Short mmCIF file of C-alpha atoms and ligand atoms in Angstrom, two decimals:
data_model
loop_
_atom_site.label_atom_id
_atom_site.label_comp_id
_atom_site.label_asym_id
_atom_site.label_seq_id
_atom_site.Cartn_x
_atom_site.Cartn_y
_atom_site.Cartn_z
CA MET J 28 0.19 0.53 0.39
CA VAL J 29 2.43 3.11 0.97
CA THR J 30 5.14 1.46 -1.80
CA ASP J 31 1.49 1.41 -3.71
CA ALA J 32 1.60 5.31 -2.72
CA TYR J 33 5.17 6.54 -3.35
CA ASP J 34 4.33 5.07 -6.65
CA GLN J 35 2.17 7.18 -7.15
CA LEU J 36 3.24 10.04 -6.15
CA SER J 37 6.16 9.27 -8.66
CA ALA J 38 4.50 8.70 -11.96
CA GLN J 39 1.91 12.07 -11.48
CA GLY J 40 5.60 13.54 -10.61
CA PHE J 41 5.96 14.73 -7.15
CA LEU J 42 8.56 12.56 -5.76
CA ILE J 43 11.94 11.65 -6.87
CA THR J 44 12.19 8.03 -6.48
CA ARG J 45 15.71 6.40 -6.38
CA VAL J 46 16.12 2.32 -5.15
CA LYS J 47 17.96 2.79 -2.09
CA ALA J 48 18.28 6.27 -1.97
CA THR J 49 16.48 9.33 -0.14
CA PRO J 50 12.70 9.85 -2.33
CA LEU J 51 12.45 13.07 -3.43
CA VAL J 52 9.67 16.36 -3.63
CA GLY J 53 10.14 16.92 -7.39
CA ALA J 54 10.30 20.35 -9.01
CA VAL J 55 8.98 21.87 -11.86
CA ALA J 56 11.14 22.51 -14.71
CA ARG J 57 10.85 26.34 -16.02
CA PRO J 58 13.09 28.04 -18.11
CA PRO J 59 15.38 30.68 -16.11
CA ALA J 60 13.82 34.24 -16.68
CA PRO J 61 15.96 36.64 -19.23
CA ALA J 62 17.95 38.63 -17.43
CA THR J 63 16.50 41.55 -19.07
CA ALA J 64 12.54 40.97 -17.17
CA ARG J 65 11.00 44.15 -16.42
CA PRO J 66 7.86 43.93 -14.47
CA PRO J 67 4.64 44.95 -15.80
CA ALA J 68 3.64 48.30 -16.38
CA PRO J 69 1.20 49.19 -14.15
CA PRO J 70 -2.56 49.18 -16.70
CA PRO J 71 -3.70 53.15 -17.05
CA ARG J 72 -6.16 54.49 -14.99
CA PHE J 73 -8.28 55.35 -18.34
CA ASP J 74 -8.15 53.65 -20.66
CA LEU J 75 -9.07 54.94 -23.91
CA SER J 76 -8.14 51.72 -26.44
CA PRO J 77 -10.78 53.14 -29.08
CA SER J 78 -11.43 49.58 -29.53
CA THR J 79 -12.39 48.43 -25.90
CA PRO J 80 -16.03 49.24 -24.72
CA GLU J 81 -16.33 49.61 -20.72
CA ILE J 82 -15.11 45.93 -19.31
CA ALA J 83 -15.76 47.36 -15.84
CA LEU J 84 -19.93 47.45 -16.83
CA PHE J 85 -19.86 43.38 -17.41
CA PRO J 86 -22.24 42.09 -16.68
CA ALA J 87 -20.83 39.72 -14.65
CA ARG J 88 -24.09 38.68 -12.59
CA ASP J 89 -26.49 37.99 -16.00
CA TRP J 90 -24.07 36.24 -17.73
CA THR J 91 -22.95 33.89 -15.23
CA GLU J 92 -26.82 33.29 -14.67
CA ALA J 93 -26.84 32.60 -17.71
CA LEU J 94 -24.08 30.69 -17.79
CA VAL J 95 -25.46 28.59 -14.86
CA GLY J 96 -28.50 28.12 -17.05
CA ALA J 97 -26.50 27.22 -20.43
CA ILE J 98 -24.47 24.31 -18.69
CA ARG J 99 -27.80 23.54 -16.55
CA ALA J 100 -30.16 22.94 -19.11
CA ALA J 101 -28.40 21.42 -21.89
CA PRO J 102 -28.26 18.10 -23.36
CA VAL J 103 -24.93 15.96 -22.92
CA SER J 104 -24.69 16.09 -26.63
CA ALA J 105 -23.27 19.86 -26.03
CA LEU J 106 -20.89 18.69 -24.55
CA GLY J 107 -19.06 17.19 -27.86
CA TYR J 108 -18.66 18.79 -31.37
CA GLY J 109 -20.28 21.10 -31.96
CA SER J 110 -21.65 22.68 -34.71
CA PRO J 111 -19.09 24.88 -37.38
CA ARG J 112 -22.38 26.79 -37.91
CA GLY J 113 -22.90 27.36 -34.33
CA GLU J 114 -25.14 26.28 -31.66
CA PRO J 115 -29.03 26.01 -33.18
CA ALA J 116 -30.06 28.32 -30.27
CA LEU J 117 -28.17 30.88 -31.08
CA ARG J 118 -28.24 31.28 -34.24
CA GLU J 119 -32.15 31.17 -34.30
CA VAL J 120 -32.41 34.40 -31.05
CA LEU J 121 -29.48 35.25 -32.71
CA ALA J 122 -31.87 36.22 -36.21
CA ASP J 123 -34.93 37.85 -34.39
CA HIS J 124 -32.32 39.75 -32.01
CA LEU J 125 -30.65 41.34 -35.15
CA GLY J 126 -33.87 42.01 -37.08
CA ARG J 127 -35.60 43.71 -34.66
CA THR J 128 -32.45 45.01 -33.74
CA ARG J 129 -30.61 46.13 -37.13
CA GLY J 130 -32.70 45.80 -39.54
CA VAL J 131 -31.15 42.97 -40.30
CA VAL J 132 -32.61 40.29 -42.99
CA ALA J 133 -31.51 37.17 -41.01
CA ASP J 134 -31.54 33.72 -42.29
CA PRO J 135 -30.86 31.37 -39.07
CA GLU J 136 -28.99 28.67 -41.81
CA ARG J 137 -26.69 31.61 -43.51
CA ILE J 138 -24.89 32.26 -40.00
CA VAL J 139 -22.36 31.34 -38.82
CA ILE J 140 -21.11 31.79 -34.95
CA LEU J 141 -17.87 32.73 -34.42
CA ASN J 142 -14.69 32.87 -32.41
CA GLY J 143 -15.28 36.72 -32.46
CA ALA J 144 -15.94 39.76 -35.40
CA ALA J 145 -12.63 38.90 -36.86
CA GLN J 146 -12.67 35.38 -37.17
CA GLY J 147 -15.00 36.13 -40.22
CA VAL J 148 -13.66 38.44 -41.90
CA ILE J 149 -10.50 35.33 -42.20
CA LEU J 150 -13.31 33.07 -42.74
CA LEU J 151 -14.62 35.85 -45.92
CA ALA J 152 -11.54 35.59 -47.05
CA HIS J 153 -10.95 32.03 -48.24
CA ALA J 154 -14.81 31.07 -48.85
CA LEU J 155 -13.94 34.94 -50.88
CA SER J 156 -10.41 33.28 -52.83
CA GLY J 157 -11.68 30.43 -53.23
CA ALA J 158 -14.53 31.10 -55.21
CA GLY J 159 -11.96 33.19 -57.67
CA ALA J 160 -11.84 36.64 -56.11
CA THR J 161 -8.71 38.08 -56.28
CA ARG J 162 -9.06 41.89 -55.59
CA VAL J 163 -11.33 42.91 -52.45
CA ALA J 164 -11.43 46.95 -50.40
CA VAL J 165 -10.60 47.93 -46.53
CA GLU J 166 -11.90 50.91 -46.02
CA ASP J 167 -8.78 53.59 -45.77
CA PRO J 168 -8.13 54.12 -42.40
CA SER J 169 -10.08 50.99 -40.74
CA LEU J 170 -8.28 48.55 -38.82
CA VAL J 171 -5.47 47.45 -38.96
CA SER J 172 -5.45 43.94 -39.03
CA GLN J 173 -7.88 44.00 -41.67
CA PRO J 174 -5.80 44.56 -44.56
CA HIS J 175 -3.81 41.31 -42.95
CA ARG J 176 -6.21 39.24 -42.63
CA LEU J 177 -7.71 39.05 -45.78
CA ARG J 178 -3.66 38.94 -47.11
CA MET J 179 -4.30 36.05 -45.76
CA SER J 180 -5.95 34.03 -48.05
CA GLY J 181 -3.60 35.49 -51.22
CA LEU J 182 -5.65 38.25 -51.79
CA GLU J 183 -4.89 41.82 -53.21
CA VAL J 184 -6.07 44.53 -50.41
CA ALA J 185 -6.51 48.64 -52.07
CA GLY J 186 -7.14 50.74 -49.67
CA GLN J 187 -10.44 52.77 -49.79
CA PRO J 188 -10.57 57.08 -48.73
CA VAL J 189 -12.57 57.51 -46.22
CA ASP J 190 -14.46 60.90 -46.03
CA ALA J 191 -17.28 63.22 -43.53
CA GLU J 192 -19.76 60.54 -45.53
CA GLY J 193 -17.34 56.99 -45.19
CA VAL J 194 -15.66 55.13 -47.43
CA THR J 195 -15.57 57.13 -51.42
CA LEU J 196 -15.88 55.18 -53.79
CA ASP J 197 -13.92 57.20 -56.44
CA GLY J 198 -11.83 54.59 -58.41
CA LEU J 199 -13.63 51.61 -56.12
CA ALA J 200 -12.87 47.79 -58.62
CA ALA J 201 -12.63 45.07 -56.19
CA ASP J 202 -13.62 42.14 -55.49
CA ALA J 203 -15.44 42.66 -52.17
CA VAL J 204 -15.30 46.14 -50.01
CA LEU J 205 -15.07 45.40 -46.21
CA VAL J 206 -16.98 48.78 -44.42
CA THR J 207 -17.90 49.88 -41.31
CA PRO J 208 -21.32 51.63 -42.94
CA ALA J 209 -23.06 52.47 -39.30
CA HIS J 210 -19.62 53.95 -37.02
CA GLN J 211 -16.03 53.87 -39.63
CA PHE J 212 -13.82 52.68 -37.41
CA PRO J 213 -11.68 54.57 -36.34
CA THR J 214 -12.91 58.15 -37.68
CA GLY J 215 -16.98 57.79 -36.76
CA ALA J 216 -18.35 58.59 -39.31
CA VAL J 217 -21.89 57.69 -40.87
CA LEU J 218 -22.06 55.99 -44.34
CA SER J 219 -24.60 59.08 -44.98
CA GLY J 220 -27.69 57.90 -47.53
CA PRO J 221 -26.98 58.72 -50.66
CA ARG J 222 -23.54 56.76 -50.53
CA ARG J 223 -25.29 54.46 -49.12
CA ARG J 224 -27.38 53.90 -51.43
CA ASP J 225 -24.53 54.53 -54.11
CA LEU J 226 -22.37 51.63 -52.85
CA LEU J 227 -24.76 49.26 -53.27
CA THR J 228 -25.35 49.97 -56.35
CA TRP J 229 -21.64 49.47 -57.35
CA ALA J 230 -21.95 46.82 -55.76
CA ARG J 231 -24.85 46.09 -58.56
CA GLN J 232 -23.50 47.05 -61.03
CA HIS J 233 -20.03 45.12 -60.88
CA ASP J 234 -21.16 41.73 -59.37
CA ALA J 235 -19.22 42.19 -55.67
CA LEU J 236 -19.95 41.77 -52.17
CA ILE J 237 -20.43 43.81 -49.93
CA VAL J 238 -18.85 42.55 -46.49
CA GLU J 239 -20.15 45.75 -42.81
CA ASP J 240 -18.87 45.35 -40.04
CA ASP J 241 -22.13 46.78 -37.74
CA TYR J 242 -19.20 46.08 -34.80
CA ASP J 243 -19.63 49.07 -32.97
CA ALA J 244 -23.53 49.52 -34.19
CA GLU J 245 -25.00 49.48 -30.63
CA PHE J 246 -22.98 52.66 -29.36
CA ARG J 247 -23.75 56.00 -30.55
CA TYR J 248 -23.81 59.58 -28.09
CA ASP J 249 -25.02 61.96 -30.99
CA ARG J 250 -27.72 59.95 -32.66
CA GLU J 251 -29.89 57.04 -33.37
CA PRO J 252 -27.88 54.03 -34.37
CA VAL J 253 -28.31 53.85 -38.31
CA PRO J 254 -30.38 50.16 -39.73
CA ALA J 255 -27.58 47.99 -40.78
CA LEU J 256 -26.25 47.86 -45.11
CA GLN J 257 -27.56 44.24 -45.18
CA GLY J 258 -31.39 45.64 -44.53
CA LEU J 259 -31.08 47.40 -47.38
CA ASP J 260 -30.29 44.28 -49.59
CA PRO J 261 -30.37 40.63 -48.73
CA ASP J 262 -28.17 38.74 -51.85
CA ARG J 263 -25.04 41.51 -51.74
CA VAL J 264 -24.13 42.51 -48.02
CA ALA J 265 -22.90 40.01 -45.85
CA TYR J 266 -22.64 40.53 -41.97
CA LEU J 267 -20.16 40.82 -39.35
CA GLY J 268 -21.73 41.72 -36.15
CA THR J 269 -19.41 40.29 -32.35
CA ALA J 270 -20.71 40.24 -27.90
CA SER J 271 -16.88 42.30 -27.84
CA LYS J 272 -18.74 45.56 -27.46
CA THR J 273 -22.27 45.16 -26.01
CA LEU J 274 -20.73 42.54 -23.53
CA ALA J 275 -16.35 42.47 -23.40
CA PRO J 276 -13.79 41.25 -26.45
CA ALA J 277 -11.81 38.20 -24.08
CA LEU J 278 -15.56 36.34 -25.06
CA ARG J 279 -14.93 36.00 -28.98
CA LEU J 280 -18.51 35.76 -29.92
CA GLY J 281 -19.50 36.80 -33.36
CA TRP J 282 -21.32 36.35 -35.76
CA LEU J 283 -21.46 35.54 -39.40
CA LEU J 284 -24.23 35.71 -41.57
CA LEU J 285 -23.84 35.26 -45.57
CA PRO J 286 -25.21 36.09 -48.80
CA ALA J 287 -23.82 33.34 -50.39
CA LEU J 288 -21.13 30.77 -49.11
CA ALA J 289 -21.91 29.72 -46.19
CA GLY J 290 -20.81 26.22 -46.85
CA GLU J 291 -17.92 27.90 -47.49
CA ALA J 292 -17.56 29.84 -45.28
CA GLU J 293 -18.74 26.58 -42.61
CA ALA J 294 -15.92 24.59 -44.49
CA VAL J 295 -13.76 27.27 -43.32
CA LYS J 296 -14.37 27.19 -39.70
CA HIS J 297 -14.46 23.82 -38.81
CA LEU J 298 -10.85 23.46 -40.79
CA LEU J 299 -10.08 26.65 -38.15
CA ASP J 300 -11.36 25.42 -34.84
CA VAL J 301 -13.97 22.94 -35.65
CA CYS J 302 -16.94 24.91 -33.71
CA SER J 303 -17.02 28.12 -31.22
CA PRO J 304 -17.70 26.53 -27.44
CA ALA J 305 -21.12 26.08 -27.07
CA LEU J 306 -21.77 26.70 -23.89
CA GLU J 307 -21.46 30.18 -24.30
CA GLN J 308 -23.76 30.51 -27.18
CA LEU J 309 -25.94 29.20 -25.28
CA ALA J 310 -25.95 31.33 -22.24
CA LEU J 311 -25.59 33.93 -25.09
CA ALA J 312 -28.69 32.36 -26.19
CA ARG J 313 -30.00 33.03 -22.95
CA LEU J 314 -29.57 36.73 -22.09
CA LEU J 315 -30.60 37.33 -25.39
CA THR J 316 -33.82 35.89 -24.64
CA SER J 317 -34.38 37.14 -21.59
CA GLY J 318 -34.02 40.89 -22.69
CA ALA J 319 -31.03 41.04 -19.79
C1 LIG D 10 -14.18 48.18 -37.08
C2 LIG D 10 -13.33 46.27 -35.74
N1 LIG D 10 -13.81 45.18 -36.43
C3 LIG D 10 -13.69 43.70 -35.70
C4 LIG D 10 -13.18 43.87 -34.95
C5 LIG D 10 -13.45 42.58 -33.54
O1 LIG D 10 -13.71 42.32 -33.31
P1 LIG D 10 -13.43 40.95 -32.54
O2 LIG D 10 -13.57 41.73 -30.72
O3 LIG D 10 -15.25 40.46 -32.77
O4 LIG D 10 -13.23 40.03 -33.52
C6 LIG D 10 -13.01 45.22 -34.51
C7 LIG D 10 -11.30 45.47 -32.98
O5 LIG D 10 -10.80 46.53 -32.14
C8 LIG D 10 -12.57 46.12 -35.05
O6 LIG D 10 -12.42 47.71 -34.04
#
């Protein structure tokens, strides 16, 4: 019995045993800290970085209740590998929510749940390039990492200037254009009515896809949020959304709604990370259903 216990502790690395030697407590090997390592900088008193919401306001109690409720209610099968498209329960309530709050025309079957909207750009880029696209335009300026995500699939990326009415259209030539109509990132401009119409006309005339990044659309302090562009032409506009602003970036929950190529995006999602975490998806579905 005692030797079994020693064997067990030794197998788990807690003890180092040698024949006829005193057992020693095992130490965990760690690489030596680099000589130049500096102590971490203290967090800033005011964090004004443009892409982070006020995370101190995260509704921790509501989220915890939703997560616990989701775990209690979930069938055992929810703990297996889920659909790359996402949990049906979330896609269903999200379609309603987006229709109500953003004027989005959403078929739950065309929604892919993501690990953040950032992942949606990668899925779209792969799906577009697989379908023969070669050139994509992005707003200039834009989130600096977006062009890099698009280039991962070998797409050529062109910057399209932005003015006070949002993205400009002069010289726009691409198979798809990634835009932030509700709240241009980082300038904050709203895509004007005439520009919206012209952008949709351009897309129809050039058989191009508009990718609407609706990141940040929920928060406006100067006017009512404008409805999503997607609602004006659901066949021309792919829609990207995220919980990073309304809840927290750490959740890594986003969604992509596609007029076409949903199967291709799903296949890439499966290759990348199989599916997004199911319990968090179910918790978000509960928050949306309860209204919390
Ligand atoms: C314009 C824009 N779109 C998308 C994202 C990424 O959102 P997510 O956290 O959902 O990946 C950011 C993040 O800063 C952003 O600024």
